Tab-separated table of C-alpha atoms in Angstrom:
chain	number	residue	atom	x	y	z
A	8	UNK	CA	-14.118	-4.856	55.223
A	9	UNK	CA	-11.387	-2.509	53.735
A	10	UNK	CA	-11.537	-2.974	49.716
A	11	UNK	CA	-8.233	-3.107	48.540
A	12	UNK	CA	-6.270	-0.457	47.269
A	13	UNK	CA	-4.361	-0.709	43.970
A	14	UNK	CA	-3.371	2.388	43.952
A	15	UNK	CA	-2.836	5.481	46.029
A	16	UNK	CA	-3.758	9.640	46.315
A	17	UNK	CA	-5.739	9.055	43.137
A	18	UNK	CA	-2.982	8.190	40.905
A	19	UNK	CA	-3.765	6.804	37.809
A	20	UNK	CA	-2.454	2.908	36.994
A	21	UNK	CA	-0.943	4.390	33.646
A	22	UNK	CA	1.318	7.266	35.105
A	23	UNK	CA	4.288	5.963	34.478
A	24	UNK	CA	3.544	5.241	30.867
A	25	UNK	CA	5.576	7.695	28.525
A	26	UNK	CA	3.980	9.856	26.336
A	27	UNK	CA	4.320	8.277	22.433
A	28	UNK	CA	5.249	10.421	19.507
A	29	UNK	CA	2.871	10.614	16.679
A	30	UNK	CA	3.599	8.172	13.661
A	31	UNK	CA	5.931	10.583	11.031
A	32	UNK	CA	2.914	10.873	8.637
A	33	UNK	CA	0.342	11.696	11.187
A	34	UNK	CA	2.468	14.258	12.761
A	35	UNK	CA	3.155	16.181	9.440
A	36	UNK	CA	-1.187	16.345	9.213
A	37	UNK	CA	-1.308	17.579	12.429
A	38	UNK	CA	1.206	20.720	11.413
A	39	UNK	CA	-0.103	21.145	8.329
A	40	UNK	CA	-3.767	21.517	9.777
A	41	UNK	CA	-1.794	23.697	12.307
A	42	UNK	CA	-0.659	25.862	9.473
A	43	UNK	CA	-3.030	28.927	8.605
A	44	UNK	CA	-0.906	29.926	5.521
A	45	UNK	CA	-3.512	29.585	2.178
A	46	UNK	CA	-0.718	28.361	-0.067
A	47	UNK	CA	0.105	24.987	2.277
A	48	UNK	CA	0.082	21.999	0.373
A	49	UNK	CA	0.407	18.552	1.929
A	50	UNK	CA	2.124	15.949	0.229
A	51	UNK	CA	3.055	13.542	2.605
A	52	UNK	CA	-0.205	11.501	3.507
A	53	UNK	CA	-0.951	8.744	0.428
A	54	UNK	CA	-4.352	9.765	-0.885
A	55	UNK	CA	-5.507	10.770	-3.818
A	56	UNK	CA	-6.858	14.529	-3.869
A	57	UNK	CA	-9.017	16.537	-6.237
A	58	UNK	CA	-7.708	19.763	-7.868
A	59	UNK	CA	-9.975	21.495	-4.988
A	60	UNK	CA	-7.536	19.042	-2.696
A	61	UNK	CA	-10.622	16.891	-1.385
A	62	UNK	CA	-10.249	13.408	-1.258
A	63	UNK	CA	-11.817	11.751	-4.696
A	64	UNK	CA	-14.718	9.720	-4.283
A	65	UNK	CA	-15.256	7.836	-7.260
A	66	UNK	CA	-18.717	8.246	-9.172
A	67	UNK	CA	-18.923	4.772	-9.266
A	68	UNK	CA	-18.586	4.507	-5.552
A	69	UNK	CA	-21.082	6.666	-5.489
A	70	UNK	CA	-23.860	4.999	-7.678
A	71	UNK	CA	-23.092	1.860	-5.935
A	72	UNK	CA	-24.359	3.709	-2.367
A	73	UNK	CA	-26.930	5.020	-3.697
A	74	UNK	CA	-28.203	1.178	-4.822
A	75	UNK	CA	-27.421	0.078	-1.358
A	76	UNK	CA	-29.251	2.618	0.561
A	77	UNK	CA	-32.234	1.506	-1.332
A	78	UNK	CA	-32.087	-2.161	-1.356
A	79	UNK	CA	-34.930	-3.214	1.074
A	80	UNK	CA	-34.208	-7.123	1.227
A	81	UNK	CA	-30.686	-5.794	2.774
A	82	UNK	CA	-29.544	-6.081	6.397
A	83	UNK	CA	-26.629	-5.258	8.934
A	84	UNK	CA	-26.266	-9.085	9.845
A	85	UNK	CA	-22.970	-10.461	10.932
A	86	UNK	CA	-20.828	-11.446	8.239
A	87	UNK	CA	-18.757	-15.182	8.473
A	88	UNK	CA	-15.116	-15.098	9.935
A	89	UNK	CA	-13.790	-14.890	6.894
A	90	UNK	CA	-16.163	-12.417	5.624
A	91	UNK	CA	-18.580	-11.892	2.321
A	92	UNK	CA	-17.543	-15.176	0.398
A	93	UNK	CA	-18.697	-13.332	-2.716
A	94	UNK	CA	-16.103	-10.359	-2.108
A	95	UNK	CA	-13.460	-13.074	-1.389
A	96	UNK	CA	-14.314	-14.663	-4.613
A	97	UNK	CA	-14.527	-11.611	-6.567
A	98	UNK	CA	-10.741	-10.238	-5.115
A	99	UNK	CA	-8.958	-13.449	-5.528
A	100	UNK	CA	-10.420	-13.504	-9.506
A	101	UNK	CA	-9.543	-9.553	-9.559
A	102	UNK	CA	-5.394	-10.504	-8.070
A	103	UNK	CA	-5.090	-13.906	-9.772
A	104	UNK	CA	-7.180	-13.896	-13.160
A	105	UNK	CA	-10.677	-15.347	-13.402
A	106	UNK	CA	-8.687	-18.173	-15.475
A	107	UNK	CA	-6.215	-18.633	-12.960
A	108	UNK	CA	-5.156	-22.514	-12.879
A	109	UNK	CA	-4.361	-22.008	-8.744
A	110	UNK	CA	-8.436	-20.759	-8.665
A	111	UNK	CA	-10.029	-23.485	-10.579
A	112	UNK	CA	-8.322	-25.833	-8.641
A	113	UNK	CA	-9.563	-24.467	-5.090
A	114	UNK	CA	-5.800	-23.668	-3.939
A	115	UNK	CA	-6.472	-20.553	-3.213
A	116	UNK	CA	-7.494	-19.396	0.326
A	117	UNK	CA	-9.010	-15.684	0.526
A	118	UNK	CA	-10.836	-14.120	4.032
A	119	UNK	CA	-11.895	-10.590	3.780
A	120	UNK	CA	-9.675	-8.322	5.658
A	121	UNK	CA	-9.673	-4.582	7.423
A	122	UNK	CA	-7.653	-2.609	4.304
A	123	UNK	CA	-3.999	-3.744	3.197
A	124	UNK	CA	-2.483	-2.946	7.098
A	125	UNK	CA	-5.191	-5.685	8.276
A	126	UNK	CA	-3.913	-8.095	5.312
A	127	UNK	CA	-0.359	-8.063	6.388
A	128	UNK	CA	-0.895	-8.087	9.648
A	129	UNK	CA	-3.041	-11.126	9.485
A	130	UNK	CA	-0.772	-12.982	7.021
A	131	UNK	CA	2.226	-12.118	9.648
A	132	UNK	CA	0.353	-13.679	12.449
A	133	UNK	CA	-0.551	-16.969	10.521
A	134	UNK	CA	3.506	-16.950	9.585
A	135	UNK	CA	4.185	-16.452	12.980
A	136	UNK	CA	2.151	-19.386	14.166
A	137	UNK	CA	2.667	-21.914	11.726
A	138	UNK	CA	5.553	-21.115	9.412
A	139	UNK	CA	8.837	-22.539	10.023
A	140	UNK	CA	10.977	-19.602	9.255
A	141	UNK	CA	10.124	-16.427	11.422
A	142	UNK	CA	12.579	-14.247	9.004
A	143	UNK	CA	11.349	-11.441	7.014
A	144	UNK	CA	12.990	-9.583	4.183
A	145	UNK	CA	12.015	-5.985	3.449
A	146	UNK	CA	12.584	-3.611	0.487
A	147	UNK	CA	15.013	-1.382	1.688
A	148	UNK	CA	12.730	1.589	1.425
A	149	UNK	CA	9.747	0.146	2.254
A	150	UNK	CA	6.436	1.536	3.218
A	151	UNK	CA	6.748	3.117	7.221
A	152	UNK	CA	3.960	0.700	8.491
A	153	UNK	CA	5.406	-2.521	7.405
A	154	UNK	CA	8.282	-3.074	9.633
A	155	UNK	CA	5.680	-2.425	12.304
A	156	UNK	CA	2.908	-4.793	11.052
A	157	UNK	CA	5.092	-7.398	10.726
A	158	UNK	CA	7.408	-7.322	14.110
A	159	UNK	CA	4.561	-7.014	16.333
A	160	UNK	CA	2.981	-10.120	14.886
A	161	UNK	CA	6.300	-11.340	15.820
A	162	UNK	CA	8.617	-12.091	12.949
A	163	UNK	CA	12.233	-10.702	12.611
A	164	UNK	CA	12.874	-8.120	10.136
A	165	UNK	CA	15.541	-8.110	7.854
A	166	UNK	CA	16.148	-5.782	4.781
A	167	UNK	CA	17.405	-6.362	0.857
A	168	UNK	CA	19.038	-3.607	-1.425
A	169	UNK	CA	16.208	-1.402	-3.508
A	170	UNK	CA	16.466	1.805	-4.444
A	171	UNK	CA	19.799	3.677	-5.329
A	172	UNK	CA	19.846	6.925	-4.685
A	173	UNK	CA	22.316	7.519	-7.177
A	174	UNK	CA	20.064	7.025	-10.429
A	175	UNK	CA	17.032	7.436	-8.280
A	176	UNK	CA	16.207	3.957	-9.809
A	177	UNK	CA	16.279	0.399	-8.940
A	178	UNK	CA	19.367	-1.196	-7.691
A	179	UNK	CA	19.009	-4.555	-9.181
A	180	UNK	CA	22.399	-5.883	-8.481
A	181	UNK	CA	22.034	-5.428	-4.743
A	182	UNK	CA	18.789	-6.360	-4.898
A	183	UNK	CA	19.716	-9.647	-6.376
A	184	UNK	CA	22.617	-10.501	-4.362
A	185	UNK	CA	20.474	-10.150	-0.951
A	186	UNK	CA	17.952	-12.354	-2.239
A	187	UNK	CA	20.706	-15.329	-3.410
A	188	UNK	CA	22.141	-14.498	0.330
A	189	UNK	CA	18.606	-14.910	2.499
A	190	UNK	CA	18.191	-17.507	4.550
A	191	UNK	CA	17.224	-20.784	3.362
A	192	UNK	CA	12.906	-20.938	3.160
A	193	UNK	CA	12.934	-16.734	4.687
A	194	UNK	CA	9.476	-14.970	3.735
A	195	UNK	CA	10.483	-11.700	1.381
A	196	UNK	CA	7.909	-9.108	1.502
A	197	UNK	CA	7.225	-7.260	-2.003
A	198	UNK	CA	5.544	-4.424	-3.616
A	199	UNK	CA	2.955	-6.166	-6.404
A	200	UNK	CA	3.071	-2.335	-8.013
A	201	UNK	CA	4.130	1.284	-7.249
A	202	UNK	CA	6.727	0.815	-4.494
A	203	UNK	CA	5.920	3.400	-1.644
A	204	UNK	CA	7.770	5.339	-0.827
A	205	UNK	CA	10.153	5.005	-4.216
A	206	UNK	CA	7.971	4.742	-7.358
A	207	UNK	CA	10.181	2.513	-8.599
A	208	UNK	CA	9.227	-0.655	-10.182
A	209	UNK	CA	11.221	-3.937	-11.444
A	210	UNK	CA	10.545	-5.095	-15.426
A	211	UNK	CA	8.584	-7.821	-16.245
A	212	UNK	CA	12.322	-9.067	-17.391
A	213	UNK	CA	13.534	-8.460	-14.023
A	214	UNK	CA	10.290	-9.867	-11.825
A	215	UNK	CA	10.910	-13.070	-13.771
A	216	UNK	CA	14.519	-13.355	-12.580
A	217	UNK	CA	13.309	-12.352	-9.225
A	218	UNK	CA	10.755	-15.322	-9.125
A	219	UNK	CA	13.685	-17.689	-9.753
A	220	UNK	CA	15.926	-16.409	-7.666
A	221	UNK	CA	13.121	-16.469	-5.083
A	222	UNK	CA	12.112	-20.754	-5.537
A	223	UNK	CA	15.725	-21.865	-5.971
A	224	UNK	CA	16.118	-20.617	-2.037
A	225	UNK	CA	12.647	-21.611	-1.732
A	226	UNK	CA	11.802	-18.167	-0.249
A	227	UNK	CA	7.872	-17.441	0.694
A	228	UNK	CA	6.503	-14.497	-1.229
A	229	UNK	CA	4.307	-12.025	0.362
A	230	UNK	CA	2.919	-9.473	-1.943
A	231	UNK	CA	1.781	-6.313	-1.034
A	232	UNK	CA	-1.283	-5.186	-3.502
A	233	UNK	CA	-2.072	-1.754	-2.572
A	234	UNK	CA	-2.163	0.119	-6.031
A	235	UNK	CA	-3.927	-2.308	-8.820
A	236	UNK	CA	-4.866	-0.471	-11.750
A	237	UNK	CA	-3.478	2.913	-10.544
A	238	UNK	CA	0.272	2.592	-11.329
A	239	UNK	CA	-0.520	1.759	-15.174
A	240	UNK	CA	-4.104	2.162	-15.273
A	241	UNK	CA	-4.916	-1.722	-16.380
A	242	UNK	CA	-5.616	-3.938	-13.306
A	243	UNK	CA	-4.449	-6.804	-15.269
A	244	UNK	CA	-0.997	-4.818	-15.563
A	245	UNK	CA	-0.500	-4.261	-11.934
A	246	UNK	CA	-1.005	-7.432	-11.054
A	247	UNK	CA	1.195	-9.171	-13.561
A	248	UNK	CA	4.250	-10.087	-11.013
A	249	UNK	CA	1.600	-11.490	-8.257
A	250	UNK	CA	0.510	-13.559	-11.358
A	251	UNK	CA	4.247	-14.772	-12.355
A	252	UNK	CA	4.611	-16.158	-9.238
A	253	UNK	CA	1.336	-18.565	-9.225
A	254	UNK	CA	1.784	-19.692	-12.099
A	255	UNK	CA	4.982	-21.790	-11.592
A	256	UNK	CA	2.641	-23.791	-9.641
A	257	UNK	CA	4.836	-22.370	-6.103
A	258	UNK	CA	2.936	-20.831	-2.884
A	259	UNK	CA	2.639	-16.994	-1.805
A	260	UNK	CA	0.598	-14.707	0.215
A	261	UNK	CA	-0.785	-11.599	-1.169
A	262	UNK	CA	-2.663	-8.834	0.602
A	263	UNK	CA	-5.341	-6.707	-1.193
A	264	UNK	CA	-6.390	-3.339	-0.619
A	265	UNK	CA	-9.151	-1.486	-1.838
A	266	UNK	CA	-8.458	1.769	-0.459
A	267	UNK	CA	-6.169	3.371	-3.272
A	268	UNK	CA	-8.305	2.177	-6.547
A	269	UNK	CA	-11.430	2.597	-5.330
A	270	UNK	CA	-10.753	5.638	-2.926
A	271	UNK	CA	-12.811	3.546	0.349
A	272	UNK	CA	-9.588	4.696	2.417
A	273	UNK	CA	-12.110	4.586	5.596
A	274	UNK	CA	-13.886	1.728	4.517
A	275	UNK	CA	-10.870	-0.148	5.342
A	276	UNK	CA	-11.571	-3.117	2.839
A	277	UNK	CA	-9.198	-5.667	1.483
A	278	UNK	CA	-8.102	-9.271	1.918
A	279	UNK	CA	-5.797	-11.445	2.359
A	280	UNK	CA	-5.046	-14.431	-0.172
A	281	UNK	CA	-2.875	-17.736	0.276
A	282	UNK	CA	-1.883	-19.361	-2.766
A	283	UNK	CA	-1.078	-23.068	-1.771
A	284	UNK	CA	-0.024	-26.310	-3.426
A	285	UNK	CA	-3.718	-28.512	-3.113
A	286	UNK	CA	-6.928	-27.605	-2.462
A	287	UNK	CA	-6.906	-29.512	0.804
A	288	UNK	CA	-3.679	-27.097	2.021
A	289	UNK	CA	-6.080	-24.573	1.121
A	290	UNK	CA	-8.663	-25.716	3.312
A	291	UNK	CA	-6.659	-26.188	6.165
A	292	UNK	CA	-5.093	-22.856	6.124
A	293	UNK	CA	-8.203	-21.190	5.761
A	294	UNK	CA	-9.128	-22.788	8.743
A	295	UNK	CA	-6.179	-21.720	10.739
A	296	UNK	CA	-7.080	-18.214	9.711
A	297	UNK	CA	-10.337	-18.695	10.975
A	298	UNK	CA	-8.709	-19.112	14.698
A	299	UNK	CA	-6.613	-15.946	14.062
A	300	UNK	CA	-9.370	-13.869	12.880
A	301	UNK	CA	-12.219	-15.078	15.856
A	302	UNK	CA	-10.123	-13.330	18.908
A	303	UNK	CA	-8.657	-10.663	16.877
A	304	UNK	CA	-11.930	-8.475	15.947
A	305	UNK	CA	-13.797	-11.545	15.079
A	306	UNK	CA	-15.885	-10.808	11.825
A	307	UNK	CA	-15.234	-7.950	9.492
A	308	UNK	CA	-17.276	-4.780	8.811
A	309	UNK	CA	-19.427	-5.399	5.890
A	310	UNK	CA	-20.281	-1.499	4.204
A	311	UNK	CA	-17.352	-1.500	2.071
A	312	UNK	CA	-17.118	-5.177	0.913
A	313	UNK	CA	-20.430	-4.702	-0.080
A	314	UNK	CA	-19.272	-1.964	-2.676
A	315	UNK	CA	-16.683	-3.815	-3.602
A	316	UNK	CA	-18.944	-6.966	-4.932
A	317	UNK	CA	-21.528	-5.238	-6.463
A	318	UNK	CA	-18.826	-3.085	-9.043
A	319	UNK	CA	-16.804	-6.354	-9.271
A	320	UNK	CA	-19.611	-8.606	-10.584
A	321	UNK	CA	-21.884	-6.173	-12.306
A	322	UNK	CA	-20.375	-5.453	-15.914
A	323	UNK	CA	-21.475	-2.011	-16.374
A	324	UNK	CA	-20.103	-1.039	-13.243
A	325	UNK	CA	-17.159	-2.394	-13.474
A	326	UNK	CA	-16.463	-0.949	-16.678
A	327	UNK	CA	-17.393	2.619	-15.284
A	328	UNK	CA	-14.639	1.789	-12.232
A	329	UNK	CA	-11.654	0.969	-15.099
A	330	UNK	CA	-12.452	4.215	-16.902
A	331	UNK	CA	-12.031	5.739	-13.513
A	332	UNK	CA	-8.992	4.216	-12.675
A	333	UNK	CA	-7.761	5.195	-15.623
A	334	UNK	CA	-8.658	8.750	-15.877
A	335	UNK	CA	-6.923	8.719	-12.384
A	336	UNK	CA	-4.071	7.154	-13.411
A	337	UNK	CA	-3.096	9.305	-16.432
A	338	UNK	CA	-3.761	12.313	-14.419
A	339	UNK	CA	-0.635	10.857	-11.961
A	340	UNK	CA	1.399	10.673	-15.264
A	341	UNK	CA	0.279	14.321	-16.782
A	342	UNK	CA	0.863	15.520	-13.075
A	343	UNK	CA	4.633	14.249	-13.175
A	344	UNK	CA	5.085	15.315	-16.509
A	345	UNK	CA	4.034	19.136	-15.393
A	346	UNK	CA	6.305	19.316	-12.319
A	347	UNK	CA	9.074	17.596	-14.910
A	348	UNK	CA	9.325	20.548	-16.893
A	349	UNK	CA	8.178	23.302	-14.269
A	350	UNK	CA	11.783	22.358	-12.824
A	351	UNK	CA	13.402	22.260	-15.919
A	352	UNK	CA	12.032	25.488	-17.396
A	353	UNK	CA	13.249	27.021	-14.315
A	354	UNK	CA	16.774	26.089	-14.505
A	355	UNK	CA	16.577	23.689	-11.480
A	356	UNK	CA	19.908	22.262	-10.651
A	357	UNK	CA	20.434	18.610	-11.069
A	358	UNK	CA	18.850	15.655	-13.081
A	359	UNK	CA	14.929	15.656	-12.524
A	360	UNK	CA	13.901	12.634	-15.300
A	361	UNK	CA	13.357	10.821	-11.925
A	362	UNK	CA	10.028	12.555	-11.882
A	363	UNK	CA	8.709	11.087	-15.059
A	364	UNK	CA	10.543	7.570	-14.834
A	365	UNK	CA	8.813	7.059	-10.697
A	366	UNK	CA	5.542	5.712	-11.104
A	367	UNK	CA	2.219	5.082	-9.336
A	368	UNK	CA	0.887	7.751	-6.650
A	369	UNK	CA	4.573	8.793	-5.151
A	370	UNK	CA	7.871	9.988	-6.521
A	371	UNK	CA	11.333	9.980	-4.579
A	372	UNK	CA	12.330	13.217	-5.270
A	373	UNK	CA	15.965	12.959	-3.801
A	374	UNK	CA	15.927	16.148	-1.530
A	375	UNK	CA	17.736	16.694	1.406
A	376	UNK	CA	16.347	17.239	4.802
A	377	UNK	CA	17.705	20.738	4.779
A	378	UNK	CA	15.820	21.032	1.640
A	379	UNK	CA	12.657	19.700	2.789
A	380	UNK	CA	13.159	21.441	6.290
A	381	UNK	CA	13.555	24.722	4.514
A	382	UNK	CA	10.220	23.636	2.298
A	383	UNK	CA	8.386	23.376	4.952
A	384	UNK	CA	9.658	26.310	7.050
A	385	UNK	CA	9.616	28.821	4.721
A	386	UNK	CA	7.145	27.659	1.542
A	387	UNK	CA	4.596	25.688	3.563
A	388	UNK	CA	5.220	22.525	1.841
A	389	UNK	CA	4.569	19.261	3.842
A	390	UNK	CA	6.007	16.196	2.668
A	391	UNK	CA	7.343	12.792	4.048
A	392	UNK	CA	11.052	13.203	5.772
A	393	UNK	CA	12.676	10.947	3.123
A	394	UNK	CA	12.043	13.297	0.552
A	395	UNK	CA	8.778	11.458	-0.910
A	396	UNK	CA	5.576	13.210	-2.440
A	397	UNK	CA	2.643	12.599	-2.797
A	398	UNK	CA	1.588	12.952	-6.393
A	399	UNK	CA	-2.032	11.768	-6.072
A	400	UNK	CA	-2.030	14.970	-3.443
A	401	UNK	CA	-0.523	17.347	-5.745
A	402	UNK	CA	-2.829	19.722	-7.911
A	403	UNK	CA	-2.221	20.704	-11.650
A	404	UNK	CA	-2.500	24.158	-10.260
A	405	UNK	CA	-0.674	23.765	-7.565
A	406	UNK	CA	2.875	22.578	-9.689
A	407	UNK	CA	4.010	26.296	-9.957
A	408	UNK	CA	4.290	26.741	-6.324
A	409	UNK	CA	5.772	23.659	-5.902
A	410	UNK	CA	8.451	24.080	-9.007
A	411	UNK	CA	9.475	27.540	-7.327
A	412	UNK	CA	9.752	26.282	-3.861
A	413	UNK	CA	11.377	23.185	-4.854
A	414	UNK	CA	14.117	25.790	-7.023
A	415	UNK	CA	14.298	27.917	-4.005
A	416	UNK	CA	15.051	25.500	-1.753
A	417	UNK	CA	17.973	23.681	-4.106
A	418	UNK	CA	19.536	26.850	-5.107
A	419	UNK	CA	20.086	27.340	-0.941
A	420	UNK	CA	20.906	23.972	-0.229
A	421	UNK	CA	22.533	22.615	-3.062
């Protein structure tokens, strides 16, 4: 008997799909690593670099796999659904406050995730299922991956005023207008700390008349946590807006990463948190997320959360880690400062204070895409198509080069 034929002349089932462009970021590696000039500098990709441009691995990262490769009793062993309960344990004290009230009274349900993009996309999906509003707000910049994390899990995207470009700052009237204007019970996606792409953070005056704004429409906060302890260098600091909003007692989602403050980009480690209003809420949410989790990749990988626990609940490591963070985060701040006055001791046209004002691992600088076409072109300078940079990516020695090109390439394109 003939078998049957599903296709002909050896074609393949997939020749009609179109080819895909890369994601923008991915794209500007690929040229850069395509680029054989020795003064390239990329400053587009979010990582934080050496001065030799390597990607940092901290020392305590380091001391920690070290212990781990020499633990006997350990094993490669499944973890549960939700993953290590001690690293869920551990993050939600690290987001919330070991003292937090929602904590000690089990309302708080945490599963170990794959990095912040796994977080959101696994919050989105339990929205999707079993919220009653399928309505997202957005910062409008946001970070490039978000709108597509959170569509494809199925929710509608919507977007609320952020960043002016005028004072390179936040627009808080806008932004506060869009928020008393969202739909009635609509989930609003923030930035805990160090908006990407904009740098640009609200006051602790301003996140407090955010949180009201956000329960008198009874809005659903979902924080994005991707920067703890780098933007300010206190971890307590970062996550002091997450924190305003449990305490009134109200619900929110927040998604962890560990990629950015502990440099375990391809770990991909994080989690996912669900503050709710009783402990047996809690239970049952967890449980839901449990059903999401099983046919989605089913357990998580457990080399990184493993790091993760033993600097969290080991005191002298942990201590180590925050005087790494630090160091890392004042070199961010000394970085901006440098560029600051490269421009201005070169004359550069406009208002730069932006620079120093931005904070976390990115600044906005407000460049054109003539400017940053021309960068590129003729200076070898790689860098997001909205005009962002990477700061974490950006070398003391390297400010120079980037002060002259930057001057060149506003003197031609003003």
């Amino acid at each position: 008997m003939e078998p049957t034929r599903t296709h002909s002349h050896g074609g393949s089932l997939f020749q009609e799909l179109a080819p895909a462009p890369d994601p923008p970021v991915y794209a500007t590696t690929v040229a850069y690593n395509e680029d054989p000039s020795p003064d390239k500098l990329h400053l587009g990709i979010g990582v934080y670099r050496t001065e030799e441009g390597k990607c940092h691995t901290l020392n305590v990262v380091k001391r920690v796999e070290r212990m781990l490769a020499n633990d006997l009793s350990a094993d490669k062993e499944y973890l549960p659904i939700t993953g290590m309960p001690e690293f869920n344990k551990l993050s939600a004290e690290l987001i919330f406050g070991s003292g937090s009230p929602a904590i000690k009274e089990s309302r708080v349900a945490t599963v170990q995730c794959v990095s912040g993009c796994g977080s959101l996309r696994l919050g989105a999906e339990l929205l999707a299922k079993h919220y009653n509003q399928h309505v997202v707000y957005l910062p409008e910049p946001t970070y490039g991956n978000h709108p597509n994390l959170l569509s494809a899990a199925g929710l509608t995207l919507k977007t609320y005023r952020y960043y002016d470009p005028k004072t390179h700052g936040l627009d808080f009237q806008g932004f506060m207008e869009d928020l008393g204007s969202a739909l009635t019970g609509a989930i609003v996606l923030f930035h805990a700390s160090g908006h990407n792409p904009t740098g640009v953070d609200p006051t602790c005056e301003q996140w407090e008349q955010i949180r009201r704004s956000v329960r008198l429409r009874s809005l659903l906060p979902f924080f994005d946590c991707a920067y703890q302890g780098l933007v300010s260098g206190h971890l307590d600091a970062d996550a002091q807006s997450i924190r305003m909003f449990v305490c009134d007692g109200g619900e929110c989602l927040v998604a962890q990463s560990y990629s950015k403050n502990l440099g375990l980009y391809g770990e991909r480690i994080g989690s996912l948190s669900i503050v709710c209003k009783t402990a047996d809420v809690a239970r049952r949410v967890e449980s839901q997320l449990r059903l999401i989790i099983r046919p989605f990749y089913s357990n998580p990988p457990i080399h990184g959360a493993a790091i993760v626990t033993a600097i969290l609940k080991d005191r002298g490591l942990y201590k180590e880690w925050t005087a790494e963070l630090k160091a890392m985060s004042d070199r961010l701040v000394g970085v901006r400062r440098q560029l600051f006055d490269a421009l201005c001791s070169r004359g550069t046209q406009g208002d730069w204070s932006h620079i120093t004002k931005q904070v976390g691992m990115y600044t906005f600088t407000g460049l054109n895409e003539d400017q940053i076409d021309f960068l590129t072109k003729e200076h070898h300078i790689y860098m997001s198509y909205d005009g962002r940079i990477n700061i974490g990516g950006l070398s003391s020695k390297a400010v120079p080069y980037l002060a002259d090109a930057i001057h060149d390439a506003v003197s031609r394109f003003p």
